[in-house]
Coordinates of C-alpha atoms in Angstrom, one line a residue:
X873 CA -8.7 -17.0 -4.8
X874 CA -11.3 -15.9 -2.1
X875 CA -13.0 -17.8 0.2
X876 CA -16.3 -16.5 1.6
X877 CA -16.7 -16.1 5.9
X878 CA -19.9 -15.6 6.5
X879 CA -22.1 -12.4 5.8
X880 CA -19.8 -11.0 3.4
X881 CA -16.8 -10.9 4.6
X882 CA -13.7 -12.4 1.9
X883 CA -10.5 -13.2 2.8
X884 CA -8.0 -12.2 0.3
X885 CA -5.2 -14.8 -1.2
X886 CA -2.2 -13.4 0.6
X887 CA 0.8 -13.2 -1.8
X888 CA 4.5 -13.6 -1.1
X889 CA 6.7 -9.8 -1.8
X890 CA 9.1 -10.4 -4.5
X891 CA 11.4 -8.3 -5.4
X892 CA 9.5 -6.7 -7.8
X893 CA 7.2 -5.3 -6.1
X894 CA 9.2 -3.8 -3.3
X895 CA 11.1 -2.0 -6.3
X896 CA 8.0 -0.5 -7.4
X897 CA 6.8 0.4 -4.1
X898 CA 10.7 2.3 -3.6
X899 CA 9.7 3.8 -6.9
X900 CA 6.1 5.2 -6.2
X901 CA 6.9 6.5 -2.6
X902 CA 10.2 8.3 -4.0
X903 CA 7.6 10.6 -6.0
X904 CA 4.5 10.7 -3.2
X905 CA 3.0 13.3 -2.4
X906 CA 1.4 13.2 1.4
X907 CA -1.7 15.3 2.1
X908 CA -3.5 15.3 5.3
X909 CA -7.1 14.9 4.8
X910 CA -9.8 14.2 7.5
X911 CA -7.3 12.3 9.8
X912 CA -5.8 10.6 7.5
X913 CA -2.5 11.0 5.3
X914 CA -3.6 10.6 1.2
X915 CA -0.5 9.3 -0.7
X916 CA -0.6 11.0 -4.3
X917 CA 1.7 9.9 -7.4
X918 CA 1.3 12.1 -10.4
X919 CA -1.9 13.5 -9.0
X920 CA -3.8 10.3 -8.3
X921 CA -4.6 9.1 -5.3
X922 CA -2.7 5.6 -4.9
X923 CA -3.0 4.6 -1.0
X924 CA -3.3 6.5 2.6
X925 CA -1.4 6.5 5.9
X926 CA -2.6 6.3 9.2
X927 CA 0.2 9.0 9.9
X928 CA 2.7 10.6 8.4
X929 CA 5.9 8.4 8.5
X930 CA 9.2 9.2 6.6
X931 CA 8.6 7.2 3.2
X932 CA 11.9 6.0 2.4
X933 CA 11.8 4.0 5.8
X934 CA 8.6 2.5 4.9
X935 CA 8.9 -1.7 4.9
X936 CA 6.3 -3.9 2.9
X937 CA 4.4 -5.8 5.3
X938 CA 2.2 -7.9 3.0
X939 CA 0.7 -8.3 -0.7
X940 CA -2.8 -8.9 -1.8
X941 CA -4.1 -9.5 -4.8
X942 CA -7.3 -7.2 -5.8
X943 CA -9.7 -7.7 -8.5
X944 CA -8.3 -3.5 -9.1
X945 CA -4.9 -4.2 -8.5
X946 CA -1.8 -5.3 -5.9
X947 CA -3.0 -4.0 -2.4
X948 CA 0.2 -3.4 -0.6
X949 CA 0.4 -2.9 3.4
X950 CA 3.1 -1.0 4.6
X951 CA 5.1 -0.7 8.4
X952 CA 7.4 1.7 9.7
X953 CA 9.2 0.7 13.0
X954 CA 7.3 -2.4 13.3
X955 CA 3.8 -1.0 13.2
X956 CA 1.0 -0.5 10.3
X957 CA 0.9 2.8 8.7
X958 CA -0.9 2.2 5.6
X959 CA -1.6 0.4 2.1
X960 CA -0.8 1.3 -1.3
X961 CA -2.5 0.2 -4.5
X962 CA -0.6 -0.8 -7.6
X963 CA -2.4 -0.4 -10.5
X964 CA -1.0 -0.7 -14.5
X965 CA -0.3 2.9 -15.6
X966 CA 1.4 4.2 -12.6

């Protein structure tokens, strides 16, 4: 699952994007909540704090880039226009 590199450093088994989860990405960004916080953009669902932005980007033109597997949940990087805006975590309960 992870393979140690040196002083600490993981890298993370890299997972293909089904379906599935781009659905429930559609899902969770169609009730986000974006705050700017301390340079950053904080994505909020339901008052939790699921994922940040680099910058504010409209969410229903957000791609998924990318899945990782975590041991506290699906890490999910996002794009817009080509470039990395963000991650998301998926958790159970959301």
């Amino acid at each position: 699952m992870t393979e140690m590199l040196g002083m600490g450093c993981c890298k993370k088994a890299k997972r293909g994007v089904t379906p599935e989860v781009r659905e429930k990405v559609r899902e969770l960004l169609s009730r986000a909540e974006l705050v700017e916080k301390g340079g950053k953009v904080v994505v909020f669902v339901d008052g939790r704090k699921v994922g940040k932005l680099k910058f504010i980007a409209p969410v229903e033109e957000l791609q998924v880039e990318s899945v990782w597997k975590s041991p506290f949940g699906t890490k999910v990087e996002l794009s817009w226009n080509g470039r990395f805006v963000g991650s998301l975590l998926l958790r159970e309960g959301l």
